PDB file of C-alpha atoms and ligand atoms in Angstrom:
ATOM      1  CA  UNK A   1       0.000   0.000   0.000  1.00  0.00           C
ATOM      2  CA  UNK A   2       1.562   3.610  -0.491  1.00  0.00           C
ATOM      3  CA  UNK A   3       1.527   5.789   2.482  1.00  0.00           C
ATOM      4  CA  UNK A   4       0.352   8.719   2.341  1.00  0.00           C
ATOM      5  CA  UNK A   5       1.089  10.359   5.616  1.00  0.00           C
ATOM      6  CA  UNK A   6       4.560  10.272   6.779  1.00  0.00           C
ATOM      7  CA  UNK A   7       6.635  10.512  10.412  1.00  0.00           C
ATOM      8  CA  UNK A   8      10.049  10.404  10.190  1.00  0.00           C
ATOM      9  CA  UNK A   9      12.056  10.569  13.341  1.00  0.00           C
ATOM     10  CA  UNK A  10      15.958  11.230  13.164  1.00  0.00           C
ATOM     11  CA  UNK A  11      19.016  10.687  15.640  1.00  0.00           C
ATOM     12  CA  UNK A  12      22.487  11.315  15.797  1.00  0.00           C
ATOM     13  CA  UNK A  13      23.588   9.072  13.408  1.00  0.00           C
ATOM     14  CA  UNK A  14      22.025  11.077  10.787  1.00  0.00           C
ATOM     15  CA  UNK A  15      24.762  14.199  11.304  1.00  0.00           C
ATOM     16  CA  UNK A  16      27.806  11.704  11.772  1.00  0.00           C
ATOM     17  CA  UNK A  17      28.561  11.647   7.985  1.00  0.00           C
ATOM     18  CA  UNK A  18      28.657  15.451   8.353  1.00  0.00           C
ATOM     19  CA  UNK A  19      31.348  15.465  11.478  1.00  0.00           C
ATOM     20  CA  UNK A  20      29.216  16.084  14.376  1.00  0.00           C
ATOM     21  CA  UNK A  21      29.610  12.917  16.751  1.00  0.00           C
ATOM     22  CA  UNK A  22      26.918  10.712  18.009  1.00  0.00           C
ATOM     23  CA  UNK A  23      25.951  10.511  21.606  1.00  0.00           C
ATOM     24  CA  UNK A  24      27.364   7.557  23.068  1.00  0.00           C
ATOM     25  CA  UNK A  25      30.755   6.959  20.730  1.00  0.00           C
ATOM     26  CA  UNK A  26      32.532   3.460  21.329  1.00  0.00           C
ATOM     27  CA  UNK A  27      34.470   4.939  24.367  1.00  0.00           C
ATOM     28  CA  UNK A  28      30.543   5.553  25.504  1.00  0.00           C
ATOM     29  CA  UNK A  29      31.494   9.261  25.888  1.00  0.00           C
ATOM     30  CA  UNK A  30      29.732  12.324  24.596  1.00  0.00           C
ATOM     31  CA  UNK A  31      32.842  14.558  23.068  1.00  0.00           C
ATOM     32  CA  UNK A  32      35.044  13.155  26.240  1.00  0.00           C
ATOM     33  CA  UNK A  33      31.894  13.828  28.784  1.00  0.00           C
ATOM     34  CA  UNK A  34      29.804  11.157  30.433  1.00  0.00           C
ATOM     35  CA  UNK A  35      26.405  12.273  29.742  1.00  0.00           C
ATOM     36  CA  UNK A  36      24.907  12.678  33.079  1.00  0.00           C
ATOM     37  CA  UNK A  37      27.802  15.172  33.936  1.00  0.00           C
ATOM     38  CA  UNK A  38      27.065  17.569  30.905  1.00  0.00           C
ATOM     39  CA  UNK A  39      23.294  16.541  29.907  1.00  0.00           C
ATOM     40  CA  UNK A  40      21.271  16.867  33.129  1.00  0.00           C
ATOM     41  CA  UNK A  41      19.770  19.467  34.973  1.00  0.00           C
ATOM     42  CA  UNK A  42      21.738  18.671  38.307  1.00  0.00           C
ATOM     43  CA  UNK A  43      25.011  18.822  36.330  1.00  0.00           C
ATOM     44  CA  UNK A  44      23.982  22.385  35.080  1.00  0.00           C
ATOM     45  CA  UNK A  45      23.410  23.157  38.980  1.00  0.00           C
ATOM     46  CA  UNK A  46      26.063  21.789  39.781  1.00  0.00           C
ATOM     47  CA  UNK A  47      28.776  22.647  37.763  1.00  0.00           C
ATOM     48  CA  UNK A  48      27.123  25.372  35.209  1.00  0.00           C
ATOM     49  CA  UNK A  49      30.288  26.762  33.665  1.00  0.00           C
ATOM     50  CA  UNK A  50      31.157  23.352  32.442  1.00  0.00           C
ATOM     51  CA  UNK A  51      27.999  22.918  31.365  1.00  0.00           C
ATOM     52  CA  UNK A  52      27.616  25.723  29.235  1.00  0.00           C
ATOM     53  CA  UNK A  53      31.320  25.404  28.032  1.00  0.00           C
ATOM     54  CA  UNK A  54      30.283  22.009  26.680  1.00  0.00           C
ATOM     55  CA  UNK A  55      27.568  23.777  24.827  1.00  0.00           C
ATOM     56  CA  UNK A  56      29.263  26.795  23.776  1.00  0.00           C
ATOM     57  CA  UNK A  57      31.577  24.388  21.672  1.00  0.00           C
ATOM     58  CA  UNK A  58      29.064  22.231  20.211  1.00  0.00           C
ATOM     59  CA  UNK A  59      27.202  25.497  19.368  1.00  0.00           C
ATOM     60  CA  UNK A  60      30.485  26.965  17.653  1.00  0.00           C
ATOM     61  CA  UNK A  61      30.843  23.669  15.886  1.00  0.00           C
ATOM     62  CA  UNK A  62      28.182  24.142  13.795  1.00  0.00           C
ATOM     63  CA  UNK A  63      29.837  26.468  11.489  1.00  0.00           C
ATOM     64  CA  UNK A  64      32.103  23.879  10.901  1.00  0.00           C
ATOM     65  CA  UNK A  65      29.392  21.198   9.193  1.00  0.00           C
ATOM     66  CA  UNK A  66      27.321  21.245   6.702  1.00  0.00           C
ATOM     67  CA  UNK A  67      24.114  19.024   5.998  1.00  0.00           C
ATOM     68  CA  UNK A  68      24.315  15.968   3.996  1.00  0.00           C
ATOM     69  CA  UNK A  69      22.417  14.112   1.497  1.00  0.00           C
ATOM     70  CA  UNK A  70      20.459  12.344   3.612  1.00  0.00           C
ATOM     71  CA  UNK A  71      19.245  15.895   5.236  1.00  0.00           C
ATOM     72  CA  UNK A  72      18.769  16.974   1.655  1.00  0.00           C
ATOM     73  CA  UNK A  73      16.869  14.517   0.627  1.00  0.00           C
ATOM     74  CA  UNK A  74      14.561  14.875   3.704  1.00  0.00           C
ATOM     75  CA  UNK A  75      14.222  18.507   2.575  1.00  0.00           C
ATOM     76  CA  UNK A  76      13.286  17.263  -0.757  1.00  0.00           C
ATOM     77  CA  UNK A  77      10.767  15.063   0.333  1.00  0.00           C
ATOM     78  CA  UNK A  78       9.492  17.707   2.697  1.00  0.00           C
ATOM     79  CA  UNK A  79       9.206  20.089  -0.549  1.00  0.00           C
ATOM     80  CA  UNK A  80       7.502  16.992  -2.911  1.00  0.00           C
ATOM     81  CA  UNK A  81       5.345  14.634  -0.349  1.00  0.00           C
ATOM     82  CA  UNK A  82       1.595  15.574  -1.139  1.00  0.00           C
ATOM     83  CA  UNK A  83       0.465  13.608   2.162  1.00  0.00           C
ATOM     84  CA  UNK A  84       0.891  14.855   5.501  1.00  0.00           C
ATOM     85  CA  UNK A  85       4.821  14.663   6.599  1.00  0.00           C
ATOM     86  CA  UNK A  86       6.714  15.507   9.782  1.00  0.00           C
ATOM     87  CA  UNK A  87       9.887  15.341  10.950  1.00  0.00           C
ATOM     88  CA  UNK A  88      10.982  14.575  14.234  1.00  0.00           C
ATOM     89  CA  UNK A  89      14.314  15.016  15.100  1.00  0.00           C
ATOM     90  CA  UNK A  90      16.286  13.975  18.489  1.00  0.00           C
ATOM     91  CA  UNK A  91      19.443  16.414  17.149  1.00  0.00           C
ATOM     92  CA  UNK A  92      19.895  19.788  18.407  1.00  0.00           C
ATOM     93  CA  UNK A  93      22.382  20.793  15.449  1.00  0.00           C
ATOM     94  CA  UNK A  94      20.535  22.880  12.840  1.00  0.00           C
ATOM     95  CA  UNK A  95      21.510  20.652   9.935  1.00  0.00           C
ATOM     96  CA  UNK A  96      18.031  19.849   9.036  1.00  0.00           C
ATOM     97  CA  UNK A  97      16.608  23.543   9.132  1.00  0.00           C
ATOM     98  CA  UNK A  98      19.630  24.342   7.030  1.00  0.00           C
ATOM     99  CA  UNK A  99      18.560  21.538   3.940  1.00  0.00           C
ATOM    100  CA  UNK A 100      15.667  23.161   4.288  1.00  0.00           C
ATOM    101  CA  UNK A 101      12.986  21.032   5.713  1.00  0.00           C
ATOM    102  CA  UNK A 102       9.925  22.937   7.150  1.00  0.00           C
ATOM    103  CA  UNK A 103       8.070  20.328   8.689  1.00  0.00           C
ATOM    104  CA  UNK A 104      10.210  19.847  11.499  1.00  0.00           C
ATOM    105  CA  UNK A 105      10.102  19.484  15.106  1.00  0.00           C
ATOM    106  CA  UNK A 106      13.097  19.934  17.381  1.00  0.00           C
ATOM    107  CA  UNK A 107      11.704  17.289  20.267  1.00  0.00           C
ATOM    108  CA  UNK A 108      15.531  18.101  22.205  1.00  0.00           C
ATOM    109  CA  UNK A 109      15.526  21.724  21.804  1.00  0.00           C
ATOM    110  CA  UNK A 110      18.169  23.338  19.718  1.00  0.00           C
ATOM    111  CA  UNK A 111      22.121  24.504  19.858  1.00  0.00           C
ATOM    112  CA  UNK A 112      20.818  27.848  18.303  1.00  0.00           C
ATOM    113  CA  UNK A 113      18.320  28.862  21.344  1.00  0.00           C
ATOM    114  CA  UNK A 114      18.203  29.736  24.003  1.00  0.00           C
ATOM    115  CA  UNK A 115      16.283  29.620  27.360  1.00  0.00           C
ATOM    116  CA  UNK A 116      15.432  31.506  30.302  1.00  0.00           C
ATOM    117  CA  UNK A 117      15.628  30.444  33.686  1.00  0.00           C
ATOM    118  CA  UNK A 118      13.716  33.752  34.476  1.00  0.00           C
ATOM    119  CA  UNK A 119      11.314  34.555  32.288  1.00  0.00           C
ATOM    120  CA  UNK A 120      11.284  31.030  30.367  1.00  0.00           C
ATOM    121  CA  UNK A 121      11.412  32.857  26.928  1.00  0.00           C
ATOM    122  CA  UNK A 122      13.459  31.330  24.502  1.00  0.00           C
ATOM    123  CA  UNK A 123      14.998  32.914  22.281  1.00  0.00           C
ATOM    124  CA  UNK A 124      16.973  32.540  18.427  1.00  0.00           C
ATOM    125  CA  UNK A 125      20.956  32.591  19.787  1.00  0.00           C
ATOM    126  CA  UNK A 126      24.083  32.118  18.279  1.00  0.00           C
ATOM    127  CA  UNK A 127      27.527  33.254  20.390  1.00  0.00           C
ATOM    128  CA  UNK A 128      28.388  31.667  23.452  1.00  0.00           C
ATOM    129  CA  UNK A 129      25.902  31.913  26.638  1.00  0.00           C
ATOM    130  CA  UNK A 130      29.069  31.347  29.098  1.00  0.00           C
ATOM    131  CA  UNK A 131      30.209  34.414  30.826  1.00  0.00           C
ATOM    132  CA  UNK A 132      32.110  36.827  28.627  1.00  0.00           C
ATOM    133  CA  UNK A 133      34.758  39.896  29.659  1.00  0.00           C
ATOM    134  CA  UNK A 134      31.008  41.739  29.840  1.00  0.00           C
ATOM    135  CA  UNK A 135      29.898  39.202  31.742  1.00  0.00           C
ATOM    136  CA  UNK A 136      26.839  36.848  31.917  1.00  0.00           C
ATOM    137  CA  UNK A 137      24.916  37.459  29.099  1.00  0.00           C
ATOM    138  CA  UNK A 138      21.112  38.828  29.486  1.00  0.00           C
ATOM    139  CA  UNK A 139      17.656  37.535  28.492  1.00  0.00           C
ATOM    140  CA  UNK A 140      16.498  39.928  25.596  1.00  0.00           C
ATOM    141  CA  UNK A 141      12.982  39.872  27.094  1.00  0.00           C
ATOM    142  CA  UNK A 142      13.128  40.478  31.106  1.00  0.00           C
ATOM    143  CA  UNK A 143      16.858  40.862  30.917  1.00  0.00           C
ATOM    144  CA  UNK A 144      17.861  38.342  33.824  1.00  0.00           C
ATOM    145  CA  UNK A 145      21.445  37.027  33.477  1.00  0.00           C
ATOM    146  CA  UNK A 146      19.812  33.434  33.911  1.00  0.00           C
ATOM    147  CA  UNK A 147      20.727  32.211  29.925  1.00  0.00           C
ATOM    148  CA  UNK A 148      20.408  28.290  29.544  1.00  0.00           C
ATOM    149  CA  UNK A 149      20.953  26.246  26.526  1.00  0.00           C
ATOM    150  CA  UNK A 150      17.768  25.313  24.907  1.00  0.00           C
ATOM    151  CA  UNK A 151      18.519  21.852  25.433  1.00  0.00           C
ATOM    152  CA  UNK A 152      15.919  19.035  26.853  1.00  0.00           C
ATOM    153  CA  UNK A 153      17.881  17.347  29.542  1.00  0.00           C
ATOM    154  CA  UNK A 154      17.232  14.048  31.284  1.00  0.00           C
ATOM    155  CA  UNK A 155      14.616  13.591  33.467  1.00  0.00           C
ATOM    156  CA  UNK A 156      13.214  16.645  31.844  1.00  0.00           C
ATOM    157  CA  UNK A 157       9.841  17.378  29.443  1.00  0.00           C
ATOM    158  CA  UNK A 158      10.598  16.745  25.285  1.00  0.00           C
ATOM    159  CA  UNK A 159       9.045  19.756  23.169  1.00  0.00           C
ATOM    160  CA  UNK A 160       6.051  19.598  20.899  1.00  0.00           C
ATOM    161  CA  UNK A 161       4.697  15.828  22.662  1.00  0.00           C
ATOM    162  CA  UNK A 162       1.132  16.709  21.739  1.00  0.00           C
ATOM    163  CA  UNK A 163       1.884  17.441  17.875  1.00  0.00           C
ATOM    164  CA  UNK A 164       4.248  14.094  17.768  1.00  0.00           C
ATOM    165  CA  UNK A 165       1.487  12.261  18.949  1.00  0.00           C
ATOM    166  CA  UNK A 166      -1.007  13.303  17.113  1.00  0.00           C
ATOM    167  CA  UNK A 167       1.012  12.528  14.027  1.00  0.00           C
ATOM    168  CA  UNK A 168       1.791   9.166  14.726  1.00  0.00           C
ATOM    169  CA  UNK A 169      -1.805   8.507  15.707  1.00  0.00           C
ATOM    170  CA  UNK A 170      -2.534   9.595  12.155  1.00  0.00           C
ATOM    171  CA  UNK A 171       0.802   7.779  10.249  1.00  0.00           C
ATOM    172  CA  UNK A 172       0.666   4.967   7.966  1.00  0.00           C
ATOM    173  CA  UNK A 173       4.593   4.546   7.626  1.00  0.00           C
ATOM    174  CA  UNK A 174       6.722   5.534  10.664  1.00  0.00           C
ATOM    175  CA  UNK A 175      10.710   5.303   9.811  1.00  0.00           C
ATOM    176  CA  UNK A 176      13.453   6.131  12.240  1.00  0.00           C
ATOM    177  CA  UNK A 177      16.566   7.073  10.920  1.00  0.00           C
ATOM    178  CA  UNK A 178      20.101   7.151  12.872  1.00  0.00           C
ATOM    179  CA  UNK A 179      18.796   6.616  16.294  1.00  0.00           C
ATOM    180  CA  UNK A 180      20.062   3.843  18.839  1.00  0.00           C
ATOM    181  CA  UNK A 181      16.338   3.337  20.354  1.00  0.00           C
ATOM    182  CA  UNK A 182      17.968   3.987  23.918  1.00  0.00           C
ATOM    183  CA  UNK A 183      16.392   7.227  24.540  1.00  0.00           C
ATOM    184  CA  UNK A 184      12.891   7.425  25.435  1.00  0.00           C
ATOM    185  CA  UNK A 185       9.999   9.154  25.286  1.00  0.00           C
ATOM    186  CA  UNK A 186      11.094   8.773  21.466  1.00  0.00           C
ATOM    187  CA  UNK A 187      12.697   4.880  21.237  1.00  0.00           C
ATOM    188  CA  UNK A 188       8.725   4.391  21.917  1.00  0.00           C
ATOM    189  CA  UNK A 189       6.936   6.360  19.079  1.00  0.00           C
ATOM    190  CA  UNK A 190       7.429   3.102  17.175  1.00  0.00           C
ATOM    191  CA  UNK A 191       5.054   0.700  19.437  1.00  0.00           C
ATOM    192  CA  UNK A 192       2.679   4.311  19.197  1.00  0.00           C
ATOM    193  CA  UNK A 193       3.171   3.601  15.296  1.00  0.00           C
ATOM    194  CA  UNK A 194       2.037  -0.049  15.379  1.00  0.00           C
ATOM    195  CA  UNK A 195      -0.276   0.456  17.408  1.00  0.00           C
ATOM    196  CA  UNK A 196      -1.736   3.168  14.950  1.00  0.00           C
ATOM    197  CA  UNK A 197      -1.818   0.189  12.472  1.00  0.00           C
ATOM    198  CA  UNK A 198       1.572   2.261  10.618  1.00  0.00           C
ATOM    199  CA  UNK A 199       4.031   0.757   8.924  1.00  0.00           C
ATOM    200  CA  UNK A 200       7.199   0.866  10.527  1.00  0.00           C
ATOM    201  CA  UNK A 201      11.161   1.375   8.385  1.00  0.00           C
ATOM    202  CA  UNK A 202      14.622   1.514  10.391  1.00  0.00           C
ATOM    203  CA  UNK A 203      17.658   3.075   8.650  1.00  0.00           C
ATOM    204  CA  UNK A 204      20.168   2.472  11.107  1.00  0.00           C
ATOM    205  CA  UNK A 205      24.030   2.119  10.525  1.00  0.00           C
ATOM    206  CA  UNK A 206      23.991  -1.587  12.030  1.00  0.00           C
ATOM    207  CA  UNK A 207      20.615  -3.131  14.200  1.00  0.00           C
ATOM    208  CA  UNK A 208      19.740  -1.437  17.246  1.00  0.00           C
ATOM    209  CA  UNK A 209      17.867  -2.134  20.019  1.00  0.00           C
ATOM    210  CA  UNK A 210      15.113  -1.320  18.712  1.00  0.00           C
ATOM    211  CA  UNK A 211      15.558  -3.165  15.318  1.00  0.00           C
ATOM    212  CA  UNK A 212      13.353  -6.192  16.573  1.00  0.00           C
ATOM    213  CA  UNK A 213      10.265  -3.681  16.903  1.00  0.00           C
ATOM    214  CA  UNK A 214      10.250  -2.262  13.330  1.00  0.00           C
ATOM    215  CA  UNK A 215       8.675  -4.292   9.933  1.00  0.00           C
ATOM    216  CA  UNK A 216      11.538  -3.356   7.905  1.00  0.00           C
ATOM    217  CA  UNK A 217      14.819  -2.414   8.970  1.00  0.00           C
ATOM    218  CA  UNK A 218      17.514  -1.417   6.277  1.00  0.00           C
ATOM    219  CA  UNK A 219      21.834  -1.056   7.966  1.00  0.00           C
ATOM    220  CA  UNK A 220      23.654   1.294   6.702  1.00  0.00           C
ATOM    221  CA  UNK A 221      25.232   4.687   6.108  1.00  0.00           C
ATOM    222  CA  UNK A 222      22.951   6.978   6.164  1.00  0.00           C
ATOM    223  CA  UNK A 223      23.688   9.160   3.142  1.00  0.00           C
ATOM    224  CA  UNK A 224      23.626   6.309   1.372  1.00  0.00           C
ATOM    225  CA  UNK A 225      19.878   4.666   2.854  1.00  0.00           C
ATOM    226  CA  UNK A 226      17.950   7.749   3.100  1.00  0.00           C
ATOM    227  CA  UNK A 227      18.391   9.052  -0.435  1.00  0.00           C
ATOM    228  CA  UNK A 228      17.529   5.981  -1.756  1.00  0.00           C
ATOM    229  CA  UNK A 229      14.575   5.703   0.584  1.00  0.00           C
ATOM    230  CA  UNK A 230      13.204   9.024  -0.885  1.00  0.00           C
ATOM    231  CA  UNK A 231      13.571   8.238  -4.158  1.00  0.00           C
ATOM    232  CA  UNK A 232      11.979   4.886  -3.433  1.00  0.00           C
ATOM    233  CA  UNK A 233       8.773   6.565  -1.652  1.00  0.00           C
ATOM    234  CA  UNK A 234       8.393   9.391  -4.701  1.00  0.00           C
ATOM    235  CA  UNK A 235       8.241   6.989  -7.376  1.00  0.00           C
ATOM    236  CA  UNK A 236       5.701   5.166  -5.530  1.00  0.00           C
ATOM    237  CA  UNK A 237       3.924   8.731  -5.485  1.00  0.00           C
ATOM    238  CA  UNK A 238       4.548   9.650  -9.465  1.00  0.00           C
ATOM    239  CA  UNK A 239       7.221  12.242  -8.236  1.00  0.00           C
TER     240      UNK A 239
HETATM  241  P1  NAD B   1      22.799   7.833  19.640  1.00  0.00           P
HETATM  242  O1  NAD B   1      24.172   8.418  19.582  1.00  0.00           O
HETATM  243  O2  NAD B   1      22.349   7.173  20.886  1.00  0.00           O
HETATM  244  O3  NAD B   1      22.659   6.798  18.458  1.00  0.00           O
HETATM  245  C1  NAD B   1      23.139   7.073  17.166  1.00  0.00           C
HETATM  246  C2  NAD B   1      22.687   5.978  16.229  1.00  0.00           C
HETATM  247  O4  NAD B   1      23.110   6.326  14.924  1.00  0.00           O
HETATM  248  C3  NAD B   1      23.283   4.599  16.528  1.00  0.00           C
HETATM  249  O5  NAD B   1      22.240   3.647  16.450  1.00  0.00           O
HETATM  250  C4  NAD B   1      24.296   4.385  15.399  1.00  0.00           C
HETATM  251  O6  NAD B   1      24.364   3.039  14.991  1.00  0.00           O
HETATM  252  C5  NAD B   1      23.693   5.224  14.286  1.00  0.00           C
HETATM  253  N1  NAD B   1      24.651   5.741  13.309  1.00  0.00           N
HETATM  254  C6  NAD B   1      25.924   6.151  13.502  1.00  0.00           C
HETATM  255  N2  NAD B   1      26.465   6.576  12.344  1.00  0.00           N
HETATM  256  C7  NAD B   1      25.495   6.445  11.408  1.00  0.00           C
HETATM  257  C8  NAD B   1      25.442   6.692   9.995  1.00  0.00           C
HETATM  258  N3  NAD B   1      26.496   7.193   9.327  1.00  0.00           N
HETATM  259  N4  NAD B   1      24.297   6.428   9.333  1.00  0.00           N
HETATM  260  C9  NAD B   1      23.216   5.905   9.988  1.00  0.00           C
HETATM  261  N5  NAD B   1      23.213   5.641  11.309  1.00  0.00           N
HETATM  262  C10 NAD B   1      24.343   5.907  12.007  1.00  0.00           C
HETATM  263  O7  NAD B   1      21.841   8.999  19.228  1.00  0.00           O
HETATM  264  P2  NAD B   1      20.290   9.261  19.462  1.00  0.00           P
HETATM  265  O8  NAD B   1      19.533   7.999  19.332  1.00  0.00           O
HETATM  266  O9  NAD B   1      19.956  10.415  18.609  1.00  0.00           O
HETATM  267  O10 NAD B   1      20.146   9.700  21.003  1.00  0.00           O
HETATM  268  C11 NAD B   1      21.017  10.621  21.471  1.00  0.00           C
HETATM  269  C12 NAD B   1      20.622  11.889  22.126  1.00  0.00           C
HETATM  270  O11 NAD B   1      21.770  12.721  21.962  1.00  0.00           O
HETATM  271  C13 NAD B   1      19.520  12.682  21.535  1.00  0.00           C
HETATM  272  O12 NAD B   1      18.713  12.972  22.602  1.00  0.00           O
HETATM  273  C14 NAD B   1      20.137  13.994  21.012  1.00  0.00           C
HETATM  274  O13 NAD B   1      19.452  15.092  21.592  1.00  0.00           O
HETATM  275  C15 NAD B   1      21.533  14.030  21.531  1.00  0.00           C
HETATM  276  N6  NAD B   1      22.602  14.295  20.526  1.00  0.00           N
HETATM  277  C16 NAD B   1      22.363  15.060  19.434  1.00  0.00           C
HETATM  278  C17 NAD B   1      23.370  15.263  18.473  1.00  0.00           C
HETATM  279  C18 NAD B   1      23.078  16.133  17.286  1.00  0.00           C
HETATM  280  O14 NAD B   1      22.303  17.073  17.410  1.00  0.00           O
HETATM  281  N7  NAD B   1      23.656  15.853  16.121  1.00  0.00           N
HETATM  282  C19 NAD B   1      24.612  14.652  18.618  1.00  0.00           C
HETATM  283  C20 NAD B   1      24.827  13.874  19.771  1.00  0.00           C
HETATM  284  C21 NAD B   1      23.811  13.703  20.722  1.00  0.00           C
HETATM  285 ZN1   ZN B   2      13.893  36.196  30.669  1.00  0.00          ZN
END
């Protein structure tokens, strides 16, 4: 049967190919960090200049990648799917905004924003949020010096639940592309999918844990597996 509407939920392995590392490398480090001393809020109370070092860098690294074909040809099937389509992505990097897809929902919050621990505006940022020679800088709406990353740490809320679920409620083909399946609420959405009566696709560089739980599950890289997905799912469409 061809699908008509679409959820498409992307990991870290999607932005390896482009240099930006995945979350839990073979040394099971994030960029030298364990996790839970960089990606939690009781490490940011704890220790908040490392914290927001650790993001300042990842931040800055961005100018430093660029997407790849497997965000472009997301973008393209963003642009040429006549169905409904989202995109759920796990990555904070702003790889898939700059391919150009506009159905897209950061569930993790993004590099480029950020948040306030006043006010709880957030707000479109790009320089470092670590204390500068002017000091800590200041929330462009109440103007606290209380500047988080927009980041969704453990053990707290993922953006835009309602929306997600909603789509996958009304999904007939669910894939997941470069995610290990270790991080929930979103290593679930594909047990939502099935039980939504969705189809369900992995592209994964090799099976992960959540490989048993999908219909179809395709290993590889994935500039190579997701343009060939799209093409695959266009033709089936007359595109
Ligand atoms: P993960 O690191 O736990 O898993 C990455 C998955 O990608 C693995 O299953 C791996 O086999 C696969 N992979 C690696 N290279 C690949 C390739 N070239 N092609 C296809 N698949 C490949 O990542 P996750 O599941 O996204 O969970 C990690 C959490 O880390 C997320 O919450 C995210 O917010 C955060 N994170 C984001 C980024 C980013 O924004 N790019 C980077 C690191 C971590
Ligand atoms: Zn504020």
């Amino acid at each position: 049967m061809t699908p008509r509407n679409l959820v498409i939920l992307t990991g870290a392995g999607i932005s390896a190919e482009s240099g930006v590392p995945t979350f839990r490398g073979p040394d099971g480090l994030w960029e030298g960090h364990r996790v839970e001393d960089v990606a939690t809020p009781q490490a940011f109370r704890r220790d908040p200049v490392l914290v927001q070092r650790f993001y300042d860098l990842r931040r800055a690294a961005l100018a430093k990648v660029e997407p790849n074909a497997a965000h472009h040809a997301l973008a393209r099937l963003d642009a040429e799917w006549p169905g409904e389509l989202l995109l759920v992505t796990q990555n904070v990097d702003d790889l898939h905004d700059r391919a150009g897809s506009r159905r897209l929902r950061h569930m993790h919050g993004e590099l480029k924003s950020a948040l306030c621990a006043g006010c709880g505006a957030a707000m479109p940022w790009e320089g470092d949020l670590s204390n500068t020679d002017a000091g800590a800088p200041a929330c462009r709406r109440c103007g606290a010096a209380r500047l988080r990353p927009d980041i969704v740490w453990f053990g707290e809320m993922p953006y835009h639940m309602e929306a997600i679920a909603a789509a996958i409620a009304a999904c007939d083909l669910f894939v997941s592309i470069g995610t290990s399946g270790a991080v929930y609420p979103a290593a679930g959405f594909v047990d939502w999918a099935r039980e939504a009566g969705a189809a369900t696709l992995e592209l994964n560089l090799d099976p992960s844990a959540g490989t048993p739980l999908f219909d179809e599950a395709r290993h590889g890289p994935a500039t190579a597996l997701v343009p060939a997905w799209v093409a695959e799912v266009l033709a089936a469409v007359g595109r």
